[in-house]
C-alpha atoms as an extended CHARMM CRD file, in Angstrom:
* protein
*
       101  EXT
         1         1  MET       CA            -17.2460000000      -36.8130000000      -11.2020000000  PROA      1               0.0000000000
         2         2  GLN       CA            -17.1590000000      -33.6330000000      -13.1880000000  PROA      2               0.0000000000
         3         3  THR       CA            -14.4360000000      -30.9520000000      -13.1060000000  PROA      3               0.0000000000
         4         4  PRO       CA            -15.5650000000      -27.5230000000      -12.3700000000  PROA      4               0.0000000000
         5         5  SER       CA            -15.3630000000      -25.0850000000      -15.0900000000  PROA      5               0.0000000000
         6         6  ARG       CA            -12.2510000000      -22.8470000000      -15.2890000000  PROA      6               0.0000000000
         7         7  THR       CA            -12.1890000000      -19.4360000000      -16.6990000000  PROA      7               0.0000000000
         8         8  GLU       CA             -9.8170000000      -19.1670000000      -19.5660000000  PROA      8               0.0000000000
         9         9  LEU       CA             -7.1300000000      -16.3690000000      -18.9870000000  PROA      9               0.0000000000
        10        10  PRO       CA             -5.4070000000      -14.6670000000      -21.8410000000  PROA      10              0.0000000000
        11        11  LEU       CA             -1.6530000000      -15.6860000000      -22.2300000000  PROA      11              0.0000000000
        12        12  THR       CA              0.8490000000      -12.8100000000      -22.4230000000  PROA      12              0.0000000000
        13        13  ASP       CA              3.5110000000      -12.6210000000      -25.2420000000  PROA      13              0.0000000000
        14        14  SER       CA              6.7910000000      -14.2680000000      -24.0720000000  PROA      14              0.0000000000
        15        15  SER       CA              8.8090000000      -11.4670000000      -25.4440000000  PROA      15              0.0000000000
        16        16  SER       CA              7.0660000000       -8.9380000000      -23.1130000000  PROA      16              0.0000000000
        17        17  GLY       CA              8.7450000000       -9.9200000000      -20.0870000000  PROA      17              0.0000000000
        18        18  CYS       CA              8.3400000000      -12.6040000000      -17.3300000000  PROA      18              0.0000000000
        19        19  GLY       CA              4.7260000000      -13.5600000000      -18.3860000000  PROA      19              0.0000000000
        20        20  CYS       CA              3.3920000000      -13.2800000000      -14.7250000000  PROA      20              0.0000000000
        21        21  CYS       CA              2.3030000000       -9.5830000000      -15.2660000000  PROA      21              0.0000000000
        22        22  SER       CA              0.9540000000       -7.6450000000      -17.9540000000  PROA      22              0.0000000000
        23        23  THR       CA              1.4500000000       -3.8850000000      -18.4790000000  PROA      23              0.0000000000
        24        24  GLU       CA             -2.2370000000       -3.6750000000      -19.3130000000  PROA      24              0.0000000000
        25        25  ALA       CA             -3.2150000000       -5.1760000000      -16.0770000000  PROA      25              0.0000000000
        26        26  ASN       CA             -1.6930000000       -2.4340000000      -13.9440000000  PROA      26              0.0000000000
        27        27  PRO       CA             -2.0310000000        0.8430000000      -15.8310000000  PROA      27              0.0000000000
        28        28  THR       CA             -0.3040000000        3.9180000000      -14.2290000000  PROA      28              0.0000000000
        29        29  PRO       CA             -2.7730000000        6.9060000000      -13.9780000000  PROA      29              0.0000000000
        30        30  PRO       CA             -1.4240000000       10.0020000000      -15.4360000000  PROA      30              0.0000000000
        31        31  THR       CA              0.2990000000       12.3630000000      -13.1710000000  PROA      31              0.0000000000
        32        32  GLU       CA             -0.3600000000       15.9210000000      -13.5450000000  PROA      32              0.0000000000
        33        33  ALA       CA              2.9050000000       17.7520000000      -12.0960000000  PROA      33              0.0000000000
        34        34  GLY       CA              5.5880000000       14.8360000000      -12.0400000000  PROA      34              0.0000000000
        35        35  VAL       CA              9.1800000000       14.6580000000      -12.9890000000  PROA      35              0.0000000000
        36        36  GLU       CA              9.8410000000       11.7030000000      -15.2800000000  PROA      36              0.0000000000
        37        37  TYR       CA             12.8110000000        9.4510000000      -15.3390000000  PROA      37              0.0000000000
        38        38  GLY       CA             13.6310000000        6.3010000000      -17.3740000000  PROA      38              0.0000000000
        39        39  VAL       CA             14.4690000000        3.2260000000      -15.6150000000  PROA      39              0.0000000000
        40        40  GLU       CA             15.9100000000        0.0040000000      -17.1170000000  PROA      40              0.0000000000
        41        41  GLY       CA             15.8870000000       -3.4250000000      -15.9290000000  PROA      41              0.0000000000
        42        42  LEU       CA             12.2070000000       -3.9190000000      -14.8960000000  PROA      42              0.0000000000
        43        43  THR       CA             10.3880000000       -7.0650000000      -16.2320000000  PROA      43              0.0000000000
        44        44  CYS       CA              7.3870000000       -7.5960000000      -14.1520000000  PROA      44              0.0000000000
        45        45  GLY       CA              5.0100000000       -6.0800000000      -11.4890000000  PROA      45              0.0000000000
        46        46  GLY       CA              7.4910000000       -7.3760000000       -8.6710000000  PROA      46              0.0000000000
        47        47  CYS       CA             10.1890000000       -5.0950000000      -10.3170000000  PROA      47              0.0000000000
        48        48  VAL       CA              7.7160000000       -2.1170000000      -10.2830000000  PROA      48              0.0000000000
        49        49  ALA       CA              6.7860000000       -2.7040000000       -6.5790000000  PROA      49              0.0000000000
        50        50  ASN       CA             10.6100000000       -2.8500000000       -5.7200000000  PROA      50              0.0000000000
        51        51  VAL       CA             11.2340000000        0.3820000000       -7.4430000000  PROA      51              0.0000000000
        52        52  GLU       CA              8.1640000000        2.3740000000       -6.1590000000  PROA      52              0.0000000000
        53        53  GLN       CA              8.8310000000        1.1180000000       -2.5480000000  PROA      53              0.0000000000
        54        54  ALA       CA             12.4180000000        2.1790000000       -2.6760000000  PROA      54              0.0000000000
        55        55  VAL       CA             11.6590000000        5.6530000000       -4.3290000000  PROA      55              0.0000000000
        56        56  LYS       CA              8.7550000000        6.2460000000       -1.8970000000  PROA      56              0.0000000000
        57        57  ALA       CA             11.0400000000        5.8720000000        1.0510000000  PROA      57              0.0000000000
        58        58  VAL       CA             13.2270000000        8.8420000000       -0.1730000000  PROA      58              0.0000000000
        59        59  ASP       CA             12.7770000000       11.9740000000        1.8280000000  PROA      59              0.0000000000
        60        60  GLY       CA             10.7450000000       14.4860000000       -0.2420000000  PROA      60              0.0000000000
        61        61  VAL       CA              8.9290000000       12.0420000000       -2.5360000000  PROA      61              0.0000000000
        62        62  ASP       CA              5.1730000000       12.6030000000       -2.4800000000  PROA      62              0.0000000000
        63        63  THR       CA              4.3130000000        9.9560000000       -5.0570000000  PROA      63              0.0000000000
        64        64  ALA       CA              6.0900000000        7.6120000000       -7.2410000000  PROA      64              0.0000000000
        65        65  ALA       CA              4.4550000000        5.6370000000       -9.9540000000  PROA      65              0.0000000000
        66        66  VAL       CA              5.9980000000        3.1480000000      -12.7020000000  PROA      66              0.0000000000
        67        67  GLU       CA              4.6780000000        2.6380000000      -16.2600000000  PROA      67              0.0000000000
        68        68  LEU       CA              6.1850000000       -0.7840000000      -17.0210000000  PROA      68              0.0000000000
        69        69  VAL       CA              7.9060000000       -1.4400000000      -20.3220000000  PROA      69              0.0000000000
        70        70  PRO       CA              9.2140000000       -5.0420000000      -19.8800000000  PROA      70              0.0000000000
        71        71  GLY       CA             12.6760000000       -5.4370000000      -21.5890000000  PROA      71              0.0000000000
        72        72  GLY       CA             12.6760000000       -1.6290000000      -22.3870000000  PROA      72              0.0000000000
        73        73  VAL       CA             12.9880000000        1.6680000000      -20.5700000000  PROA      73              0.0000000000
        74        74  SER       CA             10.0230000000        1.9620000000      -18.0760000000  PROA      74              0.0000000000
        75        75  ARG       CA              8.6450000000        5.5520000000      -17.0290000000  PROA      75              0.0000000000
        76        76  LEU       CA              9.0070000000        6.4700000000      -13.3510000000  PROA      76              0.0000000000
        77        77  ILE       CA              6.9400000000        9.5770000000      -12.4140000000  PROA      77              0.0000000000
        78        78  ILE       CA              7.9190000000       11.2470000000       -9.1420000000  PROA      78              0.0000000000
        79        79  THR       CA              6.1060000000       14.2090000000       -7.4720000000  PROA      79              0.0000000000
        80        80  GLY       CA              7.7680000000       15.9780000000       -4.5080000000  PROA      80              0.0000000000
        81        81  SER       CA             10.8940000000       17.8860000000       -3.8400000000  PROA      81              0.0000000000
        82        82  ALA       CA             13.3960000000       14.9680000000       -3.7290000000  PROA      82              0.0000000000
        83        83  GLY       CA             16.5950000000       15.5500000000       -5.7110000000  PROA      83              0.0000000000
        84        84  PRO       CA             17.7770000000       13.4350000000       -8.7070000000  PROA      84              0.0000000000
        85        85  SER       CA             20.9100000000       12.0700000000       -6.9670000000  PROA      85              0.0000000000
        86        86  ALA       CA             18.7780000000       10.5630000000       -4.0990000000  PROA      86              0.0000000000
        87        87  LEU       CA             16.3440000000        9.1220000000       -6.5160000000  PROA      87              0.0000000000
        88        88  ARG       CA             19.1060000000        7.5550000000       -8.4910000000  PROA      88              0.0000000000
        89        89  ASP       CA             20.6630000000        6.1200000000       -5.2400000000  PROA      89              0.0000000000
        90        90  ALA       CA             17.2080000000        4.5330000000       -4.3780000000  PROA      90              0.0000000000
        91        91  VAL       CA             16.7440000000        3.0610000000       -7.8260000000  PROA      91              0.0000000000
        92        92  THR       CA             20.3770000000        1.6510000000       -7.9090000000  PROA      92              0.0000000000
        93        93  SER       CA             19.9340000000        0.3630000000       -4.4570000000  PROA      93              0.0000000000
        94        94  ALA       CA             16.8390000000       -1.5500000000       -5.6670000000  PROA      94              0.0000000000
        95        95  GLY       CA             18.9080000000       -3.2510000000       -8.2820000000  PROA      95              0.0000000000
        96        96  TYR       CA             17.9120000000       -1.1330000000      -11.4860000000  PROA      96              0.0000000000
        97        97  SER       CA             19.2990000000        1.5210000000      -13.5180000000  PROA      97              0.0000000000
        98        98  LEU       CA             18.0400000000        5.2560000000      -13.9790000000  PROA      98              0.0000000000
        99        99  THR       CA             18.6620000000        6.3500000000      -17.4360000000  PROA      99              0.0000000000
       100       100  SER       CA             17.4790000000       10.0400000000      -17.5460000000  PROA      100             0.0000000000
       101       101  SER       CA             16.5330000000       12.8630000000      -15.2670000000  PROA      101             0.0000000000
């Protein structure tokens, strides 16, 4: 009995986060007219989803996209009329830190 062939997947560098996600696998498309914030504490795609979901729930947010930098300061790009304090509260409630506005 033969084992079916398996596709070899590239391994991620263990220093780049949890290893379940790659920053190259989910590139963030450029946003033309957005406000950029720094977010600390994100390590994988699950973290990105948590932040995006929390921020998109804020009144006045049209779009929210995160460019993941595992272990560093990730970029959160927002479009819409939401204020910085509401965005900070949403990111903090998701368990992360907004570093700049």
